mmCIF file of C-alpha atoms and ligand atoms in Angstrom:
data_model
loop_
_atom_site.group_PDB
_atom_site.id
_atom_site.type_symbol
_atom_site.label_atom_id
_atom_site.label_comp_id
_atom_site.label_asym_id
_atom_site.label_seq_id
_atom_site.Cartn_x
_atom_site.Cartn_y
_atom_site.Cartn_z
ATOM 1 C CA UNK A 1 3.365 -12.245 44.935
ATOM 2 C CA UNK A 2 2.044 -10.982 48.155
ATOM 3 C CA UNK A 3 -0.829 -8.223 47.594
ATOM 4 C CA UNK A 4 -1.353 -5.989 50.570
ATOM 5 C CA UNK A 5 -3.312 -3.366 48.547
ATOM 6 C CA UNK A 6 -6.646 -4.370 49.435
ATOM 7 C CA UNK A 7 -8.004 -0.988 50.035
ATOM 8 C CA UNK A 8 -7.022 0.259 46.159
ATOM 9 C CA UNK A 9 -8.944 -2.793 45.128
ATOM 10 C CA UNK A 10 -9.378 -6.484 46.124
ATOM 11 C CA UNK A 11 -9.009 -9.719 43.530
ATOM 12 C CA UNK A 12 -12.494 -10.673 42.321
ATOM 13 C CA UNK A 13 -13.575 -13.587 44.191
ATOM 14 C CA UNK A 14 -14.656 -16.992 42.426
ATOM 15 C CA UNK A 15 -18.294 -16.814 43.250
ATOM 16 C CA UNK A 16 -18.423 -13.247 41.753
ATOM 17 C CA UNK A 17 -16.134 -14.430 38.446
ATOM 18 C CA UNK A 18 -19.223 -17.283 38.193
ATOM 19 C CA UNK A 19 -22.069 -14.975 38.271
ATOM 20 C CA UNK A 20 -20.376 -12.771 35.534
ATOM 21 C CA UNK A 21 -19.363 -15.876 33.171
ATOM 22 C CA UNK A 22 -23.027 -17.476 33.824
ATOM 23 C CA UNK A 23 -24.431 -13.732 33.173
ATOM 24 C CA UNK A 24 -22.643 -13.234 29.479
ATOM 25 C CA UNK A 25 -23.360 -16.799 28.543
ATOM 26 C CA UNK A 26 -26.928 -17.456 29.347
ATOM 27 C CA UNK A 27 -28.647 -14.135 30.774
ATOM 28 C CA UNK A 28 -27.440 -11.426 28.712
ATOM 29 C CA UNK A 29 -30.635 -9.255 27.476
ATOM 30 C CA UNK A 30 -31.118 -6.288 28.075
ATOM 31 C CA UNK A 31 -33.165 -5.361 31.654
ATOM 32 C CA UNK A 32 -35.258 -2.841 29.748
ATOM 33 C CA UNK A 33 -36.888 -5.680 26.985
ATOM 34 C CA UNK A 34 -40.183 -6.646 27.183
ATOM 35 C CA UNK A 35 -39.360 -10.293 26.102
ATOM 36 C CA UNK A 36 -38.081 -13.168 28.597
ATOM 37 C CA UNK A 37 -34.645 -12.435 27.960
ATOM 38 C CA UNK A 38 -35.135 -9.214 29.015
ATOM 39 C CA UNK A 39 -36.982 -10.248 32.303
ATOM 40 C CA UNK A 40 -34.335 -12.678 33.249
ATOM 41 C CA UNK A 41 -31.729 -10.259 33.420
ATOM 42 C CA UNK A 42 -34.133 -7.995 35.317
ATOM 43 C CA UNK A 43 -34.749 -10.045 37.950
ATOM 44 C CA UNK A 44 -31.418 -10.883 38.190
ATOM 45 C CA UNK A 45 -30.835 -7.307 39.320
ATOM 46 C CA UNK A 46 -34.213 -7.274 41.316
ATOM 47 C CA UNK A 47 -32.398 -9.907 43.478
ATOM 48 C CA UNK A 48 -28.601 -8.204 43.758
ATOM 49 C CA UNK A 49 -30.738 -5.306 45.125
ATOM 50 C CA UNK A 50 -32.502 -7.675 47.398
ATOM 51 C CA UNK A 51 -29.297 -8.884 48.957
ATOM 52 C CA UNK A 52 -27.687 -5.402 49.074
ATOM 53 C CA UNK A 53 -30.793 -3.877 51.229
ATOM 54 C CA UNK A 54 -30.311 -7.106 53.566
ATOM 55 C CA UNK A 55 -26.540 -6.940 53.850
ATOM 56 C CA UNK A 56 -26.870 -3.065 54.591
ATOM 57 C CA UNK A 57 -30.142 -4.423 56.985
ATOM 58 C CA UNK A 58 -32.257 -1.972 55.331
ATOM 59 C CA UNK A 59 -35.652 -1.131 53.899
ATOM 60 C CA UNK A 60 -35.276 1.246 50.336
ATOM 61 C CA UNK A 61 -33.875 2.175 46.858
ATOM 62 C CA UNK A 62 -31.255 0.597 45.301
ATOM 63 C CA UNK A 63 -29.675 2.486 42.176
ATOM 64 C CA UNK A 64 -26.731 0.981 40.183
ATOM 65 C CA UNK A 65 -23.900 3.062 39.133
ATOM 66 C CA UNK A 66 -20.499 2.265 37.460
ATOM 67 C CA UNK A 67 -18.727 2.476 41.057
ATOM 68 C CA UNK A 68 -18.937 4.872 44.150
ATOM 69 C CA UNK A 69 -17.228 7.566 42.292
ATOM 70 C CA UNK A 70 -20.112 7.719 40.553
ATOM 71 C CA UNK A 71 -22.528 6.975 43.525
ATOM 72 C CA UNK A 72 -20.942 10.256 45.417
ATOM 73 C CA UNK A 73 -21.338 12.407 42.673
ATOM 74 C CA UNK A 74 -25.049 11.373 42.556
ATOM 75 C CA UNK A 75 -25.663 11.710 46.427
ATOM 76 C CA UNK A 76 -23.935 14.897 46.436
ATOM 77 C CA UNK A 77 -25.228 17.152 43.383
ATOM 78 C CA UNK A 78 -28.511 14.857 43.216
ATOM 79 C CA UNK A 79 -29.018 16.195 47.155
ATOM 80 C CA UNK A 80 -27.954 19.403 46.455
ATOM 81 C CA UNK A 81 -30.074 20.004 43.203
ATOM 82 C CA UNK A 82 -33.170 18.667 45.305
ATOM 83 C CA UNK A 83 -32.237 20.550 48.573
ATOM 84 C CA UNK A 84 -31.299 24.006 47.338
ATOM 85 C CA UNK A 85 -34.942 25.920 47.604
ATOM 86 C CA UNK A 86 -34.580 25.070 51.134
ATOM 87 C CA UNK A 87 -31.106 26.493 51.924
ATOM 88 C CA UNK A 88 -27.291 26.135 51.124
ATOM 89 C CA UNK A 89 -25.229 24.965 53.810
ATOM 90 C CA UNK A 90 -23.711 21.309 54.067
ATOM 91 C CA UNK A 91 -21.399 20.073 56.118
ATOM 92 C CA UNK A 92 -18.697 17.740 55.644
ATOM 93 C CA UNK A 93 -15.206 16.394 55.941
ATOM 94 C CA UNK A 94 -11.694 16.932 54.707
ATOM 95 C CA UNK A 95 -10.891 13.534 54.996
ATOM 96 C CA UNK A 96 -13.735 12.539 52.111
ATOM 97 C CA UNK A 97 -12.574 10.753 48.959
ATOM 98 C CA UNK A 98 -12.149 13.137 46.015
ATOM 99 C CA UNK A 99 -15.203 11.599 44.590
ATOM 100 C CA UNK A 100 -17.110 13.579 47.650
ATOM 101 C CA UNK A 101 -14.135 16.545 48.036
ATOM 102 C CA UNK A 102 -14.027 17.442 44.356
ATOM 103 C CA UNK A 103 -18.248 17.729 44.256
ATOM 104 C CA UNK A 104 -18.395 19.366 47.118
ATOM 105 C CA UNK A 105 -15.795 21.848 45.726
ATOM 106 C CA UNK A 106 -18.335 22.659 42.717
ATOM 107 C CA UNK A 107 -21.331 23.237 45.043
ATOM 108 C CA UNK A 108 -19.025 25.947 47.101
ATOM 109 C CA UNK A 109 -18.053 27.504 43.673
ATOM 110 C CA UNK A 110 -21.946 27.689 42.974
ATOM 111 C CA UNK A 111 -22.617 29.549 45.707
ATOM 112 C CA UNK A 112 -23.338 26.527 48.209
ATOM 113 C CA UNK A 113 -21.553 27.382 51.792
ATOM 114 C CA UNK A 114 -19.878 24.413 52.356
ATOM 115 C CA UNK A 115 -18.123 23.393 56.011
ATOM 116 C CA UNK A 116 -15.404 20.798 55.733
ATOM 117 C CA UNK A 117 -14.106 19.326 59.333
ATOM 118 C CA UNK A 118 -10.813 18.182 60.132
ATOM 119 C CA UNK A 119 -10.601 15.389 62.525
ATOM 120 C CA UNK A 120 -7.036 16.413 64.012
ATOM 121 C CA UNK A 121 -9.051 19.626 65.266
ATOM 122 C CA UNK A 122 -11.262 17.413 67.598
ATOM 123 C CA UNK A 123 -11.027 15.058 70.411
ATOM 124 C CA UNK A 124 -14.506 13.517 69.346
ATOM 125 C CA UNK A 125 -15.294 13.574 65.630
ATOM 126 C CA UNK A 126 -18.679 12.235 65.830
ATOM 127 C CA UNK A 127 -19.668 15.117 68.409
ATOM 128 C CA UNK A 128 -18.188 17.716 66.258
ATOM 129 C CA UNK A 129 -19.932 16.666 63.128
ATOM 130 C CA UNK A 130 -23.180 16.454 65.127
ATOM 131 C CA UNK A 131 -22.666 19.957 66.824
ATOM 132 C CA UNK A 132 -21.802 21.212 63.076
ATOM 133 C CA UNK A 133 -25.140 20.552 61.733
ATOM 134 C CA UNK A 134 -27.898 23.590 62.024
ATOM 135 C CA UNK A 135 -31.478 24.287 61.083
ATOM 136 C CA UNK A 136 -29.598 25.672 57.452
ATOM 137 C CA UNK A 137 -28.020 22.532 56.852
ATOM 138 C CA UNK A 138 -29.645 20.572 53.647
ATOM 139 C CA UNK A 139 -26.723 17.925 53.507
ATOM 140 C CA UNK A 140 -24.218 15.944 55.713
ATOM 141 C CA UNK A 141 -22.227 14.080 53.879
ATOM 142 C CA UNK A 142 -19.029 11.877 55.280
ATOM 143 C CA UNK A 143 -17.527 8.461 55.120
ATOM 144 C CA UNK A 144 -17.435 5.202 57.558
ATOM 145 C CA UNK A 145 -14.339 4.162 56.924
ATOM 146 C CA UNK A 146 -11.141 6.290 55.377
ATOM 147 C CA UNK A 147 -9.475 4.643 52.712
ATOM 148 C CA UNK A 148 -6.255 6.070 53.608
ATOM 149 C CA UNK A 149 -5.827 4.988 57.624
ATOM 150 C CA UNK A 150 -8.835 2.847 58.137
ATOM 151 C CA UNK A 151 -10.377 6.195 60.344
ATOM 152 C CA UNK A 152 -13.725 4.927 61.697
ATOM 153 C CA UNK A 153 -16.428 7.430 61.755
ATOM 154 C CA UNK A 154 -19.386 6.025 63.787
ATOM 155 C CA UNK A 155 -22.404 6.567 61.410
ATOM 156 C CA UNK A 156 -24.858 5.098 63.890
ATOM 157 C CA UNK A 157 -23.993 7.893 66.430
ATOM 158 C CA UNK A 158 -23.453 10.674 64.204
ATOM 159 C CA UNK A 159 -26.746 9.553 61.868
ATOM 160 C CA UNK A 160 -29.080 9.173 64.991
ATOM 161 C CA UNK A 161 -28.103 12.211 66.470
ATOM 162 C CA UNK A 162 -28.567 14.456 63.601
ATOM 163 C CA UNK A 163 -31.755 12.852 62.222
ATOM 164 C CA UNK A 164 -33.354 13.449 65.703
ATOM 165 C CA UNK A 165 -32.248 17.197 66.190
ATOM 166 C CA UNK A 166 -33.240 17.856 62.387
ATOM 167 C CA UNK A 167 -34.846 15.433 60.503
ATOM 168 C CA UNK A 168 -34.778 17.434 57.004
ATOM 169 C CA UNK A 169 -31.407 17.216 56.847
ATOM 170 C CA UNK A 170 -30.314 14.463 54.697
ATOM 171 C CA UNK A 171 -27.055 12.465 55.588
ATOM 172 C CA UNK A 172 -25.093 10.536 52.680
ATOM 173 C CA UNK A 173 -22.306 8.340 53.980
ATOM 174 C CA UNK A 174 -19.457 7.103 51.619
ATOM 175 C CA UNK A 175 -19.786 3.398 52.768
ATOM 176 C CA UNK A 176 -17.179 2.140 50.506
ATOM 177 C CA UNK A 177 -14.686 0.549 52.916
ATOM 178 C CA UNK A 178 -17.195 -0.075 55.709
ATOM 179 C CA UNK A 179 -19.483 -2.310 53.975
ATOM 180 C CA UNK A 180 -19.881 -5.737 55.029
ATOM 181 C CA UNK A 181 -17.395 -4.957 57.718
ATOM 182 C CA UNK A 182 -19.341 -2.563 59.954
ATOM 183 C CA UNK A 183 -22.862 -1.473 59.914
ATOM 184 C CA UNK A 184 -23.627 2.173 57.810
ATOM 185 C CA UNK A 185 -26.264 4.219 59.195
ATOM 186 C CA UNK A 186 -27.377 7.168 56.728
ATOM 187 C CA UNK A 187 -30.441 8.107 54.111
ATOM 188 C CA UNK A 188 -27.976 7.593 51.273
ATOM 189 C CA UNK A 189 -25.175 5.208 51.422
ATOM 190 C CA UNK A 190 -22.583 4.732 48.733
ATOM 191 C CA UNK A 191 -20.867 1.515 48.034
ATOM 192 C CA UNK A 192 -18.317 -0.434 45.262
ATOM 193 C CA UNK A 193 -17.950 -3.934 44.400
ATOM 194 C CA UNK A 194 -14.580 -3.720 43.566
ATOM 195 C CA UNK A 195 -13.650 -3.242 47.451
ATOM 196 C CA UNK A 196 -15.151 -6.964 48.752
ATOM 197 C CA UNK A 197 -14.331 -8.683 46.107
ATOM 198 C CA UNK A 198 -16.838 -8.035 43.306
ATOM 199 C CA UNK A 199 -15.894 -6.459 39.652
ATOM 200 C CA UNK A 200 -14.567 -2.923 38.775
ATOM 201 C CA UNK A 201 -17.027 -0.828 37.074
ATOM 202 C CA UNK A 202 -19.908 -1.427 39.288
ATOM 203 C CA UNK A 203 -21.534 0.392 42.247
ATOM 204 C CA UNK A 204 -24.429 1.470 43.817
ATOM 205 C CA UNK A 205 -26.073 3.900 45.849
ATOM 206 C CA UNK A 206 -28.423 3.393 48.553
ATOM 207 C CA UNK A 207 -31.653 5.646 49.227
ATOM 208 C CA UNK A 208 -34.331 5.676 51.834
ATOM 209 C CA UNK A 209 -37.434 5.867 50.482
ATOM 210 C CA UNK A 210 -38.543 9.579 51.483
ATOM 211 C CA UNK A 211 -35.314 11.181 50.644
ATOM 212 C CA UNK A 212 -34.948 13.347 47.587
ATOM 213 C CA UNK A 213 -32.349 13.373 44.997
ATOM 214 C CA UNK A 214 -32.092 14.491 41.303
ATOM 215 C CA UNK A 215 -30.289 12.319 38.666
ATOM 216 C CA UNK A 216 -27.125 13.285 37.276
ATOM 217 C CA UNK A 217 -27.447 11.404 34.123
ATOM 218 C CA UNK A 218 -30.516 11.382 32.101
ATOM 219 C CA UNK A 219 -31.374 9.188 28.927
ATOM 220 C CA UNK A 220 -33.461 5.966 28.134
ATOM 221 C CA UNK A 221 -35.080 6.621 31.854
ATOM 222 C CA UNK A 222 -33.623 3.466 33.523
ATOM 223 C CA UNK A 223 -33.501 2.795 37.279
ATOM 224 C CA UNK A 224 -37.036 5.098 37.472
ATOM 225 C CA UNK A 225 -34.459 7.909 35.816
ATOM 226 C CA UNK A 226 -32.293 8.165 38.583
ATOM 227 C CA UNK A 227 -29.582 6.287 36.543
ATOM 228 C CA UNK A 228 -30.026 6.316 32.636
ATOM 229 C CA UNK A 229 -27.850 3.738 30.859
ATOM 230 C CA UNK A 230 -28.578 -0.174 30.487
ATOM 231 C CA UNK A 231 -27.783 -1.757 33.632
ATOM 232 C CA UNK A 232 -24.306 -3.652 32.972
ATOM 233 C CA UNK A 233 -26.195 -6.683 34.469
ATOM 234 C CA UNK A 234 -23.191 -9.236 35.001
ATOM 235 C CA UNK A 235 -21.372 -6.889 37.022
ATOM 236 C CA UNK A 236 -24.124 -6.688 39.115
ATOM 237 C CA UNK A 237 -24.822 -10.338 39.385
ATOM 238 C CA UNK A 238 -21.265 -10.641 40.335
ATOM 239 C CA UNK A 239 -21.623 -7.679 43.006
ATOM 240 C CA UNK A 240 -24.659 -9.584 44.328
ATOM 241 C CA UNK A 241 -22.530 -12.789 44.440
ATOM 242 C CA UNK A 242 -19.538 -11.080 46.404
ATOM 243 C CA UNK A 243 -21.971 -9.861 49.116
ATOM 244 C CA UNK A 244 -23.517 -13.127 49.224
ATOM 245 C CA UNK A 245 -20.006 -14.672 49.665
ATOM 246 C CA UNK A 246 -18.465 -12.051 52.154
ATOM 247 C CA UNK A 247 -18.381 -13.504 55.807
ATOM 248 C CA UNK A 248 -20.662 -12.149 58.322
ATOM 249 C CA UNK A 249 -17.780 -12.077 60.963
ATOM 250 C CA UNK A 250 -14.045 -11.747 60.549
ATOM 251 C CA UNK A 251 -11.267 -12.522 62.624
ATOM 252 C CA UNK A 252 -8.602 -12.482 60.684
ATOM 253 C CA UNK A 253 -8.139 -8.958 60.083
ATOM 254 C CA UNK A 254 -7.274 -8.420 63.405
ATOM 255 C CA UNK A 255 -4.917 -10.967 63.650
ATOM 256 C CA UNK A 256 -3.054 -9.738 60.780
ATOM 257 C CA UNK A 257 -3.239 -6.431 62.191
ATOM 258 C CA UNK A 258 -1.663 -7.681 65.624
ATOM 259 C CA UNK A 259 1.044 -9.206 64.088
ATOM 260 C CA UNK A 260 2.564 -6.593 61.961
ATOM 261 C CA UNK A 261 1.926 -4.126 65.098
ATOM 262 C CA UNK A 262 3.888 -6.508 67.138
ATOM 263 C CA UNK A 263 6.647 -6.019 65.169
ATOM 264 C CA UNK A 264 6.474 -2.500 63.779
ATOM 265 C CA UNK A 265 6.184 -1.683 67.497
ATOM 266 C CA UNK A 266 9.597 -3.157 68.298
ATOM 267 C CA UNK A 267 11.252 -1.044 65.580
ATOM 268 C CA UNK A 268 12.716 2.372 66.264
ATOM 269 C CA UNK A 269 11.274 5.701 64.093
ATOM 270 C CA UNK A 270 7.827 4.133 62.834
ATOM 271 C CA UNK A 271 4.998 6.053 63.453
ATOM 272 C CA UNK A 272 1.698 4.344 63.429
ATOM 273 C CA UNK A 273 -0.550 6.670 61.396
ATOM 274 C CA UNK A 274 -3.673 4.271 61.673
ATOM 275 C CA UNK A 275 -5.695 5.616 64.838
ATOM 276 C CA UNK A 276 -9.185 4.426 65.653
ATOM 277 C CA UNK A 277 -9.427 2.532 62.498
ATOM 278 C CA UNK A 278 -10.785 -1.026 60.999
ATOM 279 C CA UNK A 279 -8.522 -3.698 61.665
ATOM 280 C CA UNK A 280 -7.886 -4.390 57.684
ATOM 281 C CA UNK A 281 -6.128 -1.013 57.116
ATOM 282 C CA UNK A 282 -2.605 -0.410 58.558
ATOM 283 C CA UNK A 283 -1.088 2.671 57.700
ATOM 284 C CA UNK A 284 2.273 3.628 59.071
ATOM 285 C CA UNK A 285 5.622 5.767 58.602
ATOM 286 C CA UNK A 286 9.035 4.725 58.313
ATOM 287 C CA UNK A 287 10.960 7.669 59.145
ATOM 288 C CA UNK A 288 13.524 8.187 56.955
ATOM 289 C CA UNK A 289 12.575 6.471 54.032
ATOM 290 C CA UNK A 290 10.553 8.207 51.677
ATOM 291 C CA UNK A 291 7.065 6.116 51.005
ATOM 292 C CA UNK A 292 7.868 5.845 46.945
ATOM 293 C CA UNK A 293 11.170 4.316 47.628
ATOM 294 C CA UNK A 294 9.788 1.519 50.051
ATOM 295 C CA UNK A 295 7.105 0.794 47.589
ATOM 296 C CA UNK A 296 9.235 0.277 45.264
ATOM 297 C CA UNK A 297 11.824 -1.818 47.066
ATOM 298 C CA UNK A 298 8.838 -4.243 48.250
ATOM 299 C CA UNK A 299 7.320 -4.604 44.685
ATOM 300 C CA UNK A 300 10.695 -6.266 43.878
ATOM 301 C CA UNK A 301 10.112 -8.604 46.516
ATOM 302 C CA UNK A 302 7.052 -9.114 44.770
ATOM 303 C CA UNK A 303 4.861 -7.265 47.714
ATOM 304 C CA UNK A 304 2.406 -4.490 46.810
ATOM 305 C CA UNK A 305 1.474 -2.159 49.288
ATOM 306 C CA UNK A 306 0.563 1.688 48.740
ATOM 307 C CA UNK A 307 1.767 4.954 49.950
ATOM 308 C CA UNK A 308 -0.774 6.703 51.595
ATOM 309 C CA UNK A 309 -3.801 6.540 48.749
ATOM 310 C CA UNK A 310 -3.772 4.970 45.432
ATOM 311 C CA UNK A 311 -5.999 7.711 44.878
ATOM 312 C CA UNK A 312 -3.846 10.293 45.178
ATOM 313 C CA UNK A 313 -0.756 9.304 43.774
ATOM 314 C CA UNK A 314 2.492 11.535 43.989
ATOM 315 C CA UNK A 315 0.658 13.970 46.052
ATOM 316 C CA UNK A 316 1.051 14.436 49.803
ATOM 317 C CA UNK A 317 -2.022 13.820 51.085
ATOM 318 C CA UNK A 318 -4.028 16.682 52.498
ATOM 319 C CA UNK A 319 -6.276 13.685 54.046
ATOM 320 C CA UNK A 320 -3.566 12.586 56.134
ATOM 321 C CA UNK A 321 -3.132 15.951 57.059
ATOM 322 C CA UNK A 322 -6.588 16.395 58.294
ATOM 323 C CA UNK A 323 -6.173 13.316 60.324
ATOM 324 C CA UNK A 324 -3.261 15.000 61.928
ATOM 325 C CA UNK A 325 0.026 13.320 60.010
ATOM 326 C CA UNK A 326 2.831 15.936 59.804
ATOM 327 C CA UNK A 327 3.802 16.816 55.986
ATOM 328 C CA UNK A 328 7.170 14.832 57.134
ATOM 329 C CA UNK A 329 5.407 11.645 58.347
ATOM 330 C CA UNK A 330 3.332 11.732 55.303
ATOM 331 C CA UNK A 331 5.890 11.528 52.919
ATOM 332 C CA UNK A 332 6.773 8.099 54.368
ATOM 333 C CA UNK A 333 3.525 6.611 54.827
ATOM 334 C CA UNK A 334 3.277 3.418 53.775
ATOM 335 C CA UNK A 335 -0.608 1.493 53.577
ATOM 336 C CA UNK A 336 -0.692 -2.110 54.267
ATOM 337 C CA UNK A 337 -4.588 -2.999 53.717
ATOM 338 C CA UNK A 338 -5.402 -7.142 54.186
ATOM 339 C CA UNK A 339 -7.702 -9.250 52.410
ATOM 340 C CA UNK A 340 -9.667 -12.127 53.294
ATOM 341 C CA UNK A 341 -7.103 -14.132 51.063
ATOM 342 C CA UNK A 342 -3.915 -13.078 53.314
ATOM 343 C CA UNK A 343 -2.251 -15.251 55.674
ATOM 344 C CA UNK A 344 0.155 -14.698 58.553
ATOM 345 C CA UNK A 345 2.831 -15.711 56.056
ATOM 346 C CA UNK A 346 2.051 -12.914 53.824
ATOM 347 C CA UNK A 347 2.533 -10.455 57.077
ATOM 348 C CA UNK A 348 6.308 -12.558 58.053
ATOM 349 C CA UNK A 349 7.215 -11.628 54.315
ATOM 350 C CA UNK A 350 6.413 -8.321 54.631
ATOM 351 C CA UNK A 351 7.873 -7.626 58.184
ATOM 352 C CA UNK A 352 11.065 -9.174 56.661
ATOM 353 C CA UNK A 353 10.975 -7.090 53.667
ATOM 354 C CA UNK A 354 10.914 -3.942 55.418
ATOM 355 C CA UNK A 355 13.564 -3.956 58.175
ATOM 356 C CA UNK A 356 15.942 -4.799 54.937
ATOM 357 C CA UNK A 357 14.450 -1.641 52.980
ATOM 358 C CA UNK A 358 15.005 0.168 56.649
ATOM 359 C CA UNK A 359 18.719 -0.914 56.613
ATOM 360 C CA UNK A 360 19.060 -0.469 53.214
ATOM 361 C CA UNK A 361 17.540 3.088 52.678
ATOM 362 C CA UNK A 362 17.158 5.153 56.158
ATOM 363 C CA UNK A 363 19.108 8.141 56.081
HETATM 364 N N1 PMP B 1 -14.553 6.677 48.712
HETATM 365 C C1 PMP B 1 -13.882 5.762 48.826
HETATM 366 C C2 PMP B 1 -13.831 5.929 50.625
HETATM 367 C C3 PMP B 1 -12.977 4.810 48.217
HETATM 368 O O1 PMP B 1 -11.923 4.501 48.701
HETATM 369 C C4 PMP B 1 -13.019 4.465 46.987
HETATM 370 C C5 PMP B 1 -12.188 4.092 45.865
HETATM 371 N N2 PMP B 1 -10.871 4.332 46.309
HETATM 372 C C6 PMP B 1 -13.940 5.536 46.009
HETATM 373 C C7 PMP B 1 -14.871 6.238 46.846
HETATM 374 C C8 PMP B 1 -14.184 5.490 44.788
HETATM 375 O O2 PMP B 1 -14.628 4.103 44.084
HETATM 376 P P1 PMP B 1 -14.984 3.470 43.040
HETATM 377 O O3 PMP B 1 -13.359 3.229 42.875
HETATM 378 O O4 PMP B 1 -15.721 2.287 42.932
HETATM 379 O O5 PMP B 1 -15.556 4.946 42.088
#
């Protein structure tokens, strides 16, 4: 089996599994309990917060959530609610994950003015985002790395420029696909454990101290009232272990990408949809073969890839269109995403299978 769908999710690493099991066996107290068992659990949480802040190279607060979908909802709704007396203008992009774009739709229905920018309309997308923010803008929300093509938006450039001009504009970054791979800059940053070899069901929201945010979930007041609910200590422990195990520098992704592209470039009718993108995501269209046909053909050979994005299964992706991919090419888009476990041999097998698929199915 060759797993090349790591932008959808990754296999938990041994360190994460070990941390979760050890927690379940030895450290299962409720972190809110006042006795020693509770204190031990609380210590685990505090230590993982430190680990994540260190990796982000930031000071501030970490709130654990059920995943980045919840982190994004908390950031977008939480900031909008907290800041609505100051204004109602929000800037975002047309390539956001549904966990940002759907909350944005809701806010627009509630009367917020939501301005959404498409990268395909601009030569320099960072400048476009910076220029779209004005004194009435309360929130800018964008993603560091797009999950469908790997498209990068330089958060350092955008964040610094926006904060210099409009310090009171809150900047939120969906950092899911960028965390541990690129430096992330924002007031609020959404993270997910299962994209970095942690376990599904836990994520985090980083918040810079002075930023105002209101909760979405009410209950027992855990995590300073920002996110009520008993913290999943074992998942959090695994998240921390995954972050610690993630290497500081990776050359493997660029090597695997290079090998794949070398082959694809020699073939007729292949369109590369990943431009200005991270090394671990390669999205390309095999003209004349529909995505799903190719995906299932590869699956029969034990090779797992994605058609566009696993989150928009079955639909033509509006995200690919906003990135300048035609509907026809989007219909035949294949997304290959690497993990640290993949090898050159995996790419060779993929290339062989792709060429066979093209011969068999191209019309
Ligand atoms: N944002 C991006 C960019 C993603 O790729 C994903 C996962 N596909 C999410 C948010 C949602 O993360 P989670 O699965 O942890 O809810």
